[in-house]
Tab-separated table of C-alpha atoms and ligand atoms in Angstrom:
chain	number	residue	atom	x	y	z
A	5	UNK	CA	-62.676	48.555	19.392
A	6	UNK	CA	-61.290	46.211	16.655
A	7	UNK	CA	-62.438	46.324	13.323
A	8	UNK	CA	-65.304	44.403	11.917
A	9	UNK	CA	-64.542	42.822	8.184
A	10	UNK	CA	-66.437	41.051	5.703
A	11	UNK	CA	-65.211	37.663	4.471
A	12	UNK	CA	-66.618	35.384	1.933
A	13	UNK	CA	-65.847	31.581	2.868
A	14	UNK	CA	-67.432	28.953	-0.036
A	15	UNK	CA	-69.482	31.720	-1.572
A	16	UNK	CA	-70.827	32.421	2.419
A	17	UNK	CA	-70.596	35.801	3.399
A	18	UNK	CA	-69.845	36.320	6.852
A	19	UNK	CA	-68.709	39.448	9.304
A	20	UNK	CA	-65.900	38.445	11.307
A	21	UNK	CA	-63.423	40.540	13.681
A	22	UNK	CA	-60.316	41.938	12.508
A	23	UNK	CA	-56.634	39.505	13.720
A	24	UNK	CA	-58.901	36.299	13.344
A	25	UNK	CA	-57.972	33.627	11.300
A	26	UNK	CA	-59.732	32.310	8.525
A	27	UNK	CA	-60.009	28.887	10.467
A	28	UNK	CA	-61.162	31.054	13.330
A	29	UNK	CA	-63.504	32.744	11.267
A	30	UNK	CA	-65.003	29.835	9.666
A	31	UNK	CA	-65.363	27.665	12.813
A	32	UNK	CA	-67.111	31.086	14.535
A	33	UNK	CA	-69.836	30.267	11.614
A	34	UNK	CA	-70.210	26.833	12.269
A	35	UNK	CA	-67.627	25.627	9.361
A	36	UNK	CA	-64.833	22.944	10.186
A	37	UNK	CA	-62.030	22.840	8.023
A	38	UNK	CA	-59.771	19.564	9.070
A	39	UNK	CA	-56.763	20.280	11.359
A	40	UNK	CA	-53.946	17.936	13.030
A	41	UNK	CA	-51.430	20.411	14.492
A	42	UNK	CA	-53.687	23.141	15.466
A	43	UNK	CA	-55.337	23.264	18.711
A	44	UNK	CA	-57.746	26.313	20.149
A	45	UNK	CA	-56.199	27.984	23.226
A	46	UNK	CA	-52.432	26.931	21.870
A	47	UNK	CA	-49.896	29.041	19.091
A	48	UNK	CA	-50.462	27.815	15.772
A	49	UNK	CA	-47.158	26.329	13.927
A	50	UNK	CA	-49.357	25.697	10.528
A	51	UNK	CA	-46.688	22.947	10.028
A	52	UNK	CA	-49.271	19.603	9.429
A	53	UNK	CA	-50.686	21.255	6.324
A	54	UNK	CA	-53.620	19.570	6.307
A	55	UNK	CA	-56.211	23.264	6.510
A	56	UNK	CA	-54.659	24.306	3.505
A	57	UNK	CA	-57.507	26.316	1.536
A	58	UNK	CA	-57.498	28.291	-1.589
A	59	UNK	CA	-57.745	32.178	-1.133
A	60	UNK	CA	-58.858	33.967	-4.058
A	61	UNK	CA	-56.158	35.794	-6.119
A	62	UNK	CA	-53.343	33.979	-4.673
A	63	UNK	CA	-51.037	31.501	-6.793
A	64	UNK	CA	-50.667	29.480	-3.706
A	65	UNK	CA	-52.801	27.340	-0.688
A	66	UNK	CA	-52.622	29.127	2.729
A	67	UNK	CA	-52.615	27.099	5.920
A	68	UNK	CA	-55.908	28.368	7.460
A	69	UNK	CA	-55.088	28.137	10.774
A	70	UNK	CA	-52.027	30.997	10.863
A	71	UNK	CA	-53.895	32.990	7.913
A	72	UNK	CA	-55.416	36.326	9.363
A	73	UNK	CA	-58.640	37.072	7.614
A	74	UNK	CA	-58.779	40.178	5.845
A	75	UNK	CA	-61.360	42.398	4.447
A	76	UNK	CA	-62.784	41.104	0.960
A	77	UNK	CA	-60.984	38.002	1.227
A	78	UNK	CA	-62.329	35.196	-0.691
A	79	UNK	CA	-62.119	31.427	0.178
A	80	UNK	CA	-62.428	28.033	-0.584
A	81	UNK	CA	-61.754	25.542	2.446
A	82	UNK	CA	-63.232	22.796	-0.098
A	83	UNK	CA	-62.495	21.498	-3.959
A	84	UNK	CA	-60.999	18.362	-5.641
A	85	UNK	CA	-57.116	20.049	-5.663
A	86	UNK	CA	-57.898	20.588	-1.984
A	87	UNK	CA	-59.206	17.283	-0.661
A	88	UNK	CA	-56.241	16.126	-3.013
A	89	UNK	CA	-53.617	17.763	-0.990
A	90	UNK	CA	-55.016	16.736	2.576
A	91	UNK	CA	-55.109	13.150	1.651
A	92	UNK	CA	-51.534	13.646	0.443
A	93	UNK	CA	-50.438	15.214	3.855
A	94	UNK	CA	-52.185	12.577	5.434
A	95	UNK	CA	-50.523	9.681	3.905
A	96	UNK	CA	-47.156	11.170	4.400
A	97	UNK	CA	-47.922	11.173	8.333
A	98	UNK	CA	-49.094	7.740	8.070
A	99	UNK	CA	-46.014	6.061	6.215
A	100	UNK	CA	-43.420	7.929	7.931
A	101	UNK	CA	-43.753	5.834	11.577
A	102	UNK	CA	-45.344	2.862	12.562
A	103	UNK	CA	-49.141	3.279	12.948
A	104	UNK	CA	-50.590	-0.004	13.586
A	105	UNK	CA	-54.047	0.914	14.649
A	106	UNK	CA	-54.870	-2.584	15.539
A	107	UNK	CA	-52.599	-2.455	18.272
A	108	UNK	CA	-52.861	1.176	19.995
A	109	UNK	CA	-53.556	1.728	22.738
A	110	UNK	CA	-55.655	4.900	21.530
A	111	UNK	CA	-57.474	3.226	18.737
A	112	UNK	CA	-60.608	4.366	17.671
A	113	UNK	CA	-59.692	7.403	20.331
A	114	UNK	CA	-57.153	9.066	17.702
A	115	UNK	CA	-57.071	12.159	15.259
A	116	UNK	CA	-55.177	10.457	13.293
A	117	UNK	CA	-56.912	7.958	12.542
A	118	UNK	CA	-60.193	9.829	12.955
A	119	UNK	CA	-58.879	12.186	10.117
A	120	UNK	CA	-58.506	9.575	7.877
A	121	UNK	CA	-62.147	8.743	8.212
A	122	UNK	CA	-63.260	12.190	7.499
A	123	UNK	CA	-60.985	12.642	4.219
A	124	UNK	CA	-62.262	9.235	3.174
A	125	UNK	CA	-58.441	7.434	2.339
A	126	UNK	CA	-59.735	3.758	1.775
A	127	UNK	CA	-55.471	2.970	1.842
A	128	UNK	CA	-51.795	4.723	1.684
A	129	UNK	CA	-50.504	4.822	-2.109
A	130	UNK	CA	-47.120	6.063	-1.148
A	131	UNK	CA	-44.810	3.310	0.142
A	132	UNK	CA	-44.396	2.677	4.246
A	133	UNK	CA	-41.100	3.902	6.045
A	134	UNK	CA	-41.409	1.279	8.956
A	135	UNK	CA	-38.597	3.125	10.426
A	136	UNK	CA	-37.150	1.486	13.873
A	137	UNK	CA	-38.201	3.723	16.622
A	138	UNK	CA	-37.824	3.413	20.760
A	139	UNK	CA	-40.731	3.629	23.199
A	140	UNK	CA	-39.759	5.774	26.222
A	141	UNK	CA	-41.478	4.037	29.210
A	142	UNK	CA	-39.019	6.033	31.745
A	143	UNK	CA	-41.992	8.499	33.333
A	144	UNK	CA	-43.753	6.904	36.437
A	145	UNK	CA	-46.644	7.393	34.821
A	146	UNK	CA	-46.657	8.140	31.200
A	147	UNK	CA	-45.289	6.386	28.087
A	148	UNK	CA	-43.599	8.304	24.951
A	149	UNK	CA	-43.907	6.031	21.602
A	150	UNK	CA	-41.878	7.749	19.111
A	151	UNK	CA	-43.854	4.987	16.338
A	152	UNK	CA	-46.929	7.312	16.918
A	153	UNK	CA	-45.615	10.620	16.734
A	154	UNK	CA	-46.566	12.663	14.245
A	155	UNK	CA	-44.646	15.854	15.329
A	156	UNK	CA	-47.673	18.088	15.723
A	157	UNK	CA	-45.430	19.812	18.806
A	158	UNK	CA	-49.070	20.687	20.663
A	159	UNK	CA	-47.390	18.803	23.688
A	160	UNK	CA	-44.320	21.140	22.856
A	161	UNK	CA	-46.659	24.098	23.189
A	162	UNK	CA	-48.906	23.442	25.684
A	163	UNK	CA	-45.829	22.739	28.154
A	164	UNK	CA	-44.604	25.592	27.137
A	165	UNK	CA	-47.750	28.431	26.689
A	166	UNK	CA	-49.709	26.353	29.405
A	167	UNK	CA	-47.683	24.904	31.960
A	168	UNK	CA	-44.893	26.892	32.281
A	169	UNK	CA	-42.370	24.001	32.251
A	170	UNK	CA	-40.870	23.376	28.902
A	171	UNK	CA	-40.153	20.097	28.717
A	172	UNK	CA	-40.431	19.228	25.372
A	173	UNK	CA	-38.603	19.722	21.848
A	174	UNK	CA	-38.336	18.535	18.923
A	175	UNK	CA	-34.615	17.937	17.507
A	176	UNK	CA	-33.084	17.529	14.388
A	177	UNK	CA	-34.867	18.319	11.145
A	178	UNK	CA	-37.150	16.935	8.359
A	179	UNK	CA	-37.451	12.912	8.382
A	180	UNK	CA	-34.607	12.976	11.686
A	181	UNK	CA	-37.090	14.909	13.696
A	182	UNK	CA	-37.211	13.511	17.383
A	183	UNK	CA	-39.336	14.379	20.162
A	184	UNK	CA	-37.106	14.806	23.305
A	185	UNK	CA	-37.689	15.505	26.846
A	186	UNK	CA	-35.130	18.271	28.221
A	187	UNK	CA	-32.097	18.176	26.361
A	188	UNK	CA	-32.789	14.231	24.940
A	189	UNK	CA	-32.890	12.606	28.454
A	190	UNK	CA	-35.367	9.726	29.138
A	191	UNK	CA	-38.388	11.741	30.074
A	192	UNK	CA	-38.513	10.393	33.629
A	193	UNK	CA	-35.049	12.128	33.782
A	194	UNK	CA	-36.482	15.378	33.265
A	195	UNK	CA	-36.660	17.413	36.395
A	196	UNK	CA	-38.989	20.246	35.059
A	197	UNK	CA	-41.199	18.180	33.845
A	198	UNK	CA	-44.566	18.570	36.899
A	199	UNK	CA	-45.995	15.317	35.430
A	200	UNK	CA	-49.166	17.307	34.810
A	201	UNK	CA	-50.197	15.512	31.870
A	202	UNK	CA	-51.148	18.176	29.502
A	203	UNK	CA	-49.037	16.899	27.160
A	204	UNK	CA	-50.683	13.656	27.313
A	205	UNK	CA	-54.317	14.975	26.955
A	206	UNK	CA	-53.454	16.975	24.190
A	207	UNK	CA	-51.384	14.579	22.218
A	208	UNK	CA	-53.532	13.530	19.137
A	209	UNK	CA	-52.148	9.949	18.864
A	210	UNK	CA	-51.174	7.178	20.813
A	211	UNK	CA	-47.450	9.352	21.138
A	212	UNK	CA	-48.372	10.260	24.865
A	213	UNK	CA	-50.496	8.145	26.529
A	214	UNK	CA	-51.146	7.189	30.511
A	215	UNK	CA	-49.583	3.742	31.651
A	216	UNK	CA	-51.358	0.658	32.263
A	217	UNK	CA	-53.889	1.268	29.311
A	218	UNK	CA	-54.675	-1.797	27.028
A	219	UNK	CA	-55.883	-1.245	23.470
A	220	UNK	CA	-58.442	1.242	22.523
A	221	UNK	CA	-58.707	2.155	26.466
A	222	UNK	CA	-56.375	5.610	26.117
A	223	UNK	CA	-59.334	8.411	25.712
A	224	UNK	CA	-58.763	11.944	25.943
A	225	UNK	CA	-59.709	15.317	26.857
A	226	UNK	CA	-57.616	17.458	24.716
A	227	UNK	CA	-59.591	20.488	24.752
A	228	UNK	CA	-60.116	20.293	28.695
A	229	UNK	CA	-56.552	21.718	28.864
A	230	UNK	CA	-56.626	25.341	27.187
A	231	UNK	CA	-60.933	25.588	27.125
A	232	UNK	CA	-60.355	27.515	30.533
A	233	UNK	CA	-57.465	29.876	29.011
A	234	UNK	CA	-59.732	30.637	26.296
A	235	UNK	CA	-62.945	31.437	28.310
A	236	UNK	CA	-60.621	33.431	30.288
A	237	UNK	CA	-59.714	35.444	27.678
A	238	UNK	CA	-56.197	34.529	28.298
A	239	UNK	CA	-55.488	32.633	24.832
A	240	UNK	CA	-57.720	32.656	21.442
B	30	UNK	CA	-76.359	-16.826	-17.188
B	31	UNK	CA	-73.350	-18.690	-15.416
B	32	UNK	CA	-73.198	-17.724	-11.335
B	33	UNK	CA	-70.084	-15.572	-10.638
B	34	UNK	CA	-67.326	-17.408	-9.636
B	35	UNK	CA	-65.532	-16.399	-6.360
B	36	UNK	CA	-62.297	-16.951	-4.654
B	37	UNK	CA	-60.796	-16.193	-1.436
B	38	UNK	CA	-57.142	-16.702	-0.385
B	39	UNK	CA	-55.588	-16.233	2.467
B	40	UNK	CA	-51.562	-14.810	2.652
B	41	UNK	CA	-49.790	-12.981	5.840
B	42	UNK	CA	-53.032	-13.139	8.001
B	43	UNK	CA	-54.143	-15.337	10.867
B	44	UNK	CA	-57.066	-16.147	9.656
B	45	UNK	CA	-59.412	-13.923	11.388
B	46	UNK	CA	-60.882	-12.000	8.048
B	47	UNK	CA	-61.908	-15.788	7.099
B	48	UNK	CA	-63.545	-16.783	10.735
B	49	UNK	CA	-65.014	-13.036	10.090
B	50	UNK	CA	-66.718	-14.409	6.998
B	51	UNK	CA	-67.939	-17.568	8.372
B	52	UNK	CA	-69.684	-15.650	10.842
B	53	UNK	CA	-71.751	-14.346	8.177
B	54	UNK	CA	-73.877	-16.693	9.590
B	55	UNK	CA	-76.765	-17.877	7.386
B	56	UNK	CA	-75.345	-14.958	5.018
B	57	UNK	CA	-73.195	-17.958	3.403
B	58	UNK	CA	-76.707	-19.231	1.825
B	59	UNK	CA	-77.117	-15.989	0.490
B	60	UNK	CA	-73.659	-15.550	-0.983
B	61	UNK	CA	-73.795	-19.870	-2.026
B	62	UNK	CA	-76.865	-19.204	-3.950
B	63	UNK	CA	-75.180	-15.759	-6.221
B	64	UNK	CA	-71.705	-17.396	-6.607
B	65	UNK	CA	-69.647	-20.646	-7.426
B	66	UNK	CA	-67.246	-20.819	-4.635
B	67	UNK	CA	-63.845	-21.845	-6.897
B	68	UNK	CA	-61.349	-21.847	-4.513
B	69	UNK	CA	-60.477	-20.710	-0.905
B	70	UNK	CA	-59.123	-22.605	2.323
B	71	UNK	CA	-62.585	-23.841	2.424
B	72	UNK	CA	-62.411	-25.863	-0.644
B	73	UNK	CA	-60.313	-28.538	-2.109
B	74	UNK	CA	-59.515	-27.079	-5.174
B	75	UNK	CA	-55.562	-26.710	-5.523
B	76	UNK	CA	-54.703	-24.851	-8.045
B	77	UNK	CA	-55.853	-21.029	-8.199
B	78	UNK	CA	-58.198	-21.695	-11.321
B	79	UNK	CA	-58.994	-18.703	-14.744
B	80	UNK	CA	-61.294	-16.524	-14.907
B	81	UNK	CA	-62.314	-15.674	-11.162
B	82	UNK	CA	-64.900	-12.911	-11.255
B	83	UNK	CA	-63.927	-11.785	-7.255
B	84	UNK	CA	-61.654	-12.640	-4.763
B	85	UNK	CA	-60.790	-11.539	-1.486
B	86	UNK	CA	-57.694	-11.899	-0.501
B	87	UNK	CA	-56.687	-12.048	3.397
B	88	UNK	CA	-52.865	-10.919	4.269
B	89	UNK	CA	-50.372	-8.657	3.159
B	90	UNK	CA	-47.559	-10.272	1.135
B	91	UNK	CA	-44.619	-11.540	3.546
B	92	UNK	CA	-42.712	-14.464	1.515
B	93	UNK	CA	-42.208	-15.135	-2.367
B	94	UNK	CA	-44.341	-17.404	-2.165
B	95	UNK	CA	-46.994	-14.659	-1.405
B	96	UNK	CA	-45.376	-12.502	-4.199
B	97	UNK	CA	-46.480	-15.363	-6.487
B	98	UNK	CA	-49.804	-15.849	-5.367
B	99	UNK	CA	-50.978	-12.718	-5.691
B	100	UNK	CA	-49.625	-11.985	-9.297
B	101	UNK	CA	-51.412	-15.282	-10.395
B	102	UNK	CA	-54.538	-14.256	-8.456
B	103	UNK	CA	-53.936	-10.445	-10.274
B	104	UNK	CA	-53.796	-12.109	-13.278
B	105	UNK	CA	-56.658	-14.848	-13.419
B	106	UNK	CA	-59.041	-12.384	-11.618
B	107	UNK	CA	-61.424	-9.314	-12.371
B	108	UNK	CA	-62.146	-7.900	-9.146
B	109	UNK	CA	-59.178	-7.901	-6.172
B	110	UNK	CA	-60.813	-7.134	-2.872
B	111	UNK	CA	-58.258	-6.790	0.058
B	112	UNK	CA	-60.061	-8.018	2.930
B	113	UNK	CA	-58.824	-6.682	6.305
B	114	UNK	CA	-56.219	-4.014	7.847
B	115	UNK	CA	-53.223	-6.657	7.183
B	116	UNK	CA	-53.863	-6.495	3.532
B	117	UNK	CA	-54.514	-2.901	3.163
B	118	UNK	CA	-51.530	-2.116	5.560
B	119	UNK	CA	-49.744	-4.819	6.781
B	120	UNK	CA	-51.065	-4.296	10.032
B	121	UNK	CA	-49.850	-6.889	13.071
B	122	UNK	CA	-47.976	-8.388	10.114
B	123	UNK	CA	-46.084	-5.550	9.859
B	124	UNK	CA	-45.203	-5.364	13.190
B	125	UNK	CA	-41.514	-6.977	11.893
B	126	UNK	CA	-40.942	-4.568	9.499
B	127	UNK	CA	-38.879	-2.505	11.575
B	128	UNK	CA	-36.357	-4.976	12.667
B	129	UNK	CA	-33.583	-6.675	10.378
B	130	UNK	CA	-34.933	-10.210	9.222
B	131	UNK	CA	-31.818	-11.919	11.141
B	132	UNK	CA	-32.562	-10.612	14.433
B	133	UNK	CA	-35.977	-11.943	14.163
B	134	UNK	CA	-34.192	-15.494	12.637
B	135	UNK	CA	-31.729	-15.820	15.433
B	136	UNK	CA	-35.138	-14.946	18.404
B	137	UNK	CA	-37.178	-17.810	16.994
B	138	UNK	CA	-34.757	-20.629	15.915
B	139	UNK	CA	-31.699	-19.764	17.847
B	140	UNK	CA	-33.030	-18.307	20.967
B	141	UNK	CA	-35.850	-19.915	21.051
B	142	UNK	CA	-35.505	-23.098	20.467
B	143	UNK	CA	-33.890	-26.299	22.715
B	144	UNK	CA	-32.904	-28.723	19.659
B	145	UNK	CA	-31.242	-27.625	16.286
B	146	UNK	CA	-29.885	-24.079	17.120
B	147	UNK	CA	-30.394	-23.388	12.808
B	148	UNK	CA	-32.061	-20.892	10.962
B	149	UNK	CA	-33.912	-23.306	8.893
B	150	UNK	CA	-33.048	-23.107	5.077
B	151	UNK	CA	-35.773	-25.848	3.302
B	152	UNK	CA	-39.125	-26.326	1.989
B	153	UNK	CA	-40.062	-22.800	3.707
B	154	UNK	CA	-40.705	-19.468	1.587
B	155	UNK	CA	-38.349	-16.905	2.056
B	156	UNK	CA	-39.378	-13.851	3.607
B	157	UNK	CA	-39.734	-10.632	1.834
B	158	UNK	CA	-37.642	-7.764	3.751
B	159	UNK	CA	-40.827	-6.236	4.521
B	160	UNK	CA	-44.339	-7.537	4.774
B	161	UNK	CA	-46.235	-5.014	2.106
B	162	UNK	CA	-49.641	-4.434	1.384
B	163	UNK	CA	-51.388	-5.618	-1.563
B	164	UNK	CA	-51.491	-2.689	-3.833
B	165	UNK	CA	-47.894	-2.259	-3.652
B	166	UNK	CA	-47.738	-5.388	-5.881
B	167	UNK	CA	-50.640	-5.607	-7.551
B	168	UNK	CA	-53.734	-3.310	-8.599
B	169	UNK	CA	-56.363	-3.561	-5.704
B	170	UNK	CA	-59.764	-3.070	-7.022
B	171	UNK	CA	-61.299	-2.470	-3.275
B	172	UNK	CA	-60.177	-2.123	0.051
B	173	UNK	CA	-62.257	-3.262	3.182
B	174	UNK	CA	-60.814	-2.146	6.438
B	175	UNK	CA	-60.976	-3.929	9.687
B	176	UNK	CA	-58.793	-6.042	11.995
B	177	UNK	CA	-61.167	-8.258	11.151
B	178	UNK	CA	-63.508	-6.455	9.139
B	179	UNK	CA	-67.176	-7.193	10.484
B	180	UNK	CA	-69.125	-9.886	9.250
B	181	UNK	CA	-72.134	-7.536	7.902
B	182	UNK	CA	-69.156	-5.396	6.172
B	183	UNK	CA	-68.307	-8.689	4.601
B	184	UNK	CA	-71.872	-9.787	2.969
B	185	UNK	CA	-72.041	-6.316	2.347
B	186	UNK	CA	-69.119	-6.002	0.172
B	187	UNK	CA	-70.168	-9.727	-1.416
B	188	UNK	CA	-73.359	-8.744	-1.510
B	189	UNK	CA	-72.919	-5.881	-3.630
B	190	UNK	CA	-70.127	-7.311	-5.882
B	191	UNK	CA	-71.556	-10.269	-6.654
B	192	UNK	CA	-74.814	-8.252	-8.213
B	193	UNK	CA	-72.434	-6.806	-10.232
B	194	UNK	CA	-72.047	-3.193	-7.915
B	195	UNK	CA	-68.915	-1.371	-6.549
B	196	UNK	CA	-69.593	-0.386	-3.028
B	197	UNK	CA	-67.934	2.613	-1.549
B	198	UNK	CA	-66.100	1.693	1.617
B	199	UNK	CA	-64.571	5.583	1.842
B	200	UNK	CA	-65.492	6.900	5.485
B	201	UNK	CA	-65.199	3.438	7.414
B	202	UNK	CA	-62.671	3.479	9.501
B	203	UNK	CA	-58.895	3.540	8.315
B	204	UNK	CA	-56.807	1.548	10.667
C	301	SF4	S1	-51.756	6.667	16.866
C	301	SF4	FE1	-53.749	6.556	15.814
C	301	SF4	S2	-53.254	6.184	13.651
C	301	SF4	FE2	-51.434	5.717	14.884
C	301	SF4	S3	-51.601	3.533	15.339
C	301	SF4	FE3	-52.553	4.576	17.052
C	301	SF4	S4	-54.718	4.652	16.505
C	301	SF4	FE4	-53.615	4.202	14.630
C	302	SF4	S1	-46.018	13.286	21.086
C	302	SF4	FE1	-48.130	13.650	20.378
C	302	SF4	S2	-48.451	15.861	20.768
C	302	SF4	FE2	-46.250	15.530	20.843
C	302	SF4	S3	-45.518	15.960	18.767
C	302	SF4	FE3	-45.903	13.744	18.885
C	302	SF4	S4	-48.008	13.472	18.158
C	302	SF4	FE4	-47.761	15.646	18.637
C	303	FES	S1	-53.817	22.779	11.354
C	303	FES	FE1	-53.081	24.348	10.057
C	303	FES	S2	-51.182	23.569	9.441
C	303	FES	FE2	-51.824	22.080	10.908
């Protein structure tokens, strides 16, 4: 039997189950702290930084989402330094590729976007990249647009923990990172790839997106994907 | 008491924020009776005039000539509104931002064109490098999203501004 613990979250006290995280244990109590790179049923990277949140007694913000709670933990998921530091996060995703909303095919369907409406950023203070990025249009019957990606790597995972096929990686480092199908072919090159479309469904952005889709038409169904691994008990 | 006076220009846009306040509708009686339009692509008035209590400015700023406008509008104005996605990010008009300003040269006047194979060289503004958004030149006093932003956003914002209140536009949509 695992271990019941007591955690206070914004002053709440709540009983949660030992191995948890504190994003796990605050959306089990009907809390949402924002996420981008997390996704329920898939491995959590923490890399978006945007569920930072303040534990009590340590000098430094922990990403929620790969944080185990622990007994007599204290935290804050919510406080001027904090909503600070997500809007920062969130502008660096937004000026380092092209995001022109207007003209995506998932606008108004994005978590992007959607996440900047939540944290309440009116514009971006830092300076835009506009970086020259290719569109991969090589799949029968999905397209890869680097100018949306914001290198979440949940189509990364759920290839990988889901489907079984391991399509995707991401090369190179920092600002160089690149999404690439096999090892960099055009992705209708790669012969693992079972043209499943997880990656697609999960993809928070207009990155991965079904062909023949005009503006604001690409909706998805991200959590369709790993909902049955999770009820299954096969993935938290 | 003196009506406030209100501008609206219109940079790297294509007009759409303006037919966006048009459609206002009868709103424009509203917004005629709190404010002295002073200048705008409505009016005649050439010469972006002092003391402007608001304006709205449509576009992000593509060309020197842009680059001048807005400092003079910065300057002669108390309130700064960017109207629209373009002017808040650059938006469509930053769809050219990517590629080197010759390439896009040599598409429309070489490539595209029958007559004259010349980049042409007089009596146009020269284009900035990148099309930028207004508060990287200037301080913004207000940002109003949409590509365009709705007409009821639009009386709104007047609305509110021209009784002398701020609105907050945080958690509209971004982009
Ligand atoms: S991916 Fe989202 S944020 Fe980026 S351009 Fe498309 S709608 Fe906008
Ligand atoms: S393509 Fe989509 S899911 Fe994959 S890393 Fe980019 S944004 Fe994330
Ligand atoms: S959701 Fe935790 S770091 Fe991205």
């Amino acid at each position: 039997m695992s271990q019941q613990i007591s955690v206070r979250i914004d002053n709440e006290l709540y009983t949660a189950t030992e191995g948890r995280t504190i994003l796990q244990v605050a959306a089990d109590n009907g809390r949402s702290i924002p996420t981008l790179c997390y996704l329920e049923g898939l491995s959590a990277p923490g890399s978006c930084r945007l569920c930072l949140v303040e534990v009590a007694g340590v000098g430094r913000l922990l990403p929620a989402c790969t944080t185990p709670a622990r007994s007599g933990m204290s935290v804050t998921t919510n406080s001027d330094a904090l909503a600070h530091n997500r809007l920062m996060a969130l502008e660096l995703l937004f000026i380092e590729r092209n995001h022109v909303c207007s003209v995506c095919v998932s606008n108004g369907h994005c978590e992007l976007q959607s996440m900047a409406q939540r944290l309440g950023m009116t514009h971006v203070h830092l300076p835009y990249n506009f970086p020259r990025l290719p569109v991969d249009v090589s799949h029968p019957r999905f397209v890869l647009d680097h100018n949306r990606c914001i290198l979440c790597s949940r189509c990364v995972r759920v290839c990988d923990e889901i489907e079984g096929a391991q399509v995707w990686d991401i090369s190179a480092r920092g600002i160089n990172s690149m999404l690439v199908a096999e090892l960099d072919r055009p992705w209708g090159e790669a012969q693992s790839c079972t043209s499943c479309g997880k990656c697609v469904q999960v993809c928070p952005t207009g990155a991965l997106v079904e062909k023949g889709q005009a503006v604001e038409e690409m909706t998805k169904r991200n959590r369709i994907v790993t909902d049955l691994a999770v009820k299954r008990g096969a993935r938290t | 008491m003196r009506k406030p006076r209100l501008a609206t220009m219109w940079l790297d846009g294509c007009s759409g924020c303006h037919m966006s306040l048009l459609d206002v509708d009868e709103g424009l009686l509203t917004i005629a009776a709190k404010a002295e339009l002073v200048y705008s692509p409505l009016v005649d008035a050439r010469e972006y005039p002092h003391d402007v209590d608001v304006a709205i400015v449509e576009g992000a700023v593509s060309s020197d000539e842009d680059l001048e406008k807005i400092r003079l509008v910065r300057e002669r104005t108390r309130i700064l509104v960017a109207l629209g996605d373009c002017a808040i990010t650059t938006n469509v008009t930053g769809l050219r931002n990517p590629l080197p300003l010759k390439s896009i040269f040599d598409r429309v006047y070489i490539d595209g064109s029958d007559v004259e194979k010349v980049h042409p060289t007089e009596g146009l503004p020269t284009l900035l490098k990148h099309a930028i958004p207004l508060h990287d030149v200037v301080k913004v006093d207000l940002h109003v999203p949409g590509c365009p932003p709705s007409a009821p956003l639009i009386l709104h914002v007047l609305t509110e501004l021209l009784d002398g209140r701020m609105p907050d536009l945080r958690g509209r949509r971004f982009g």
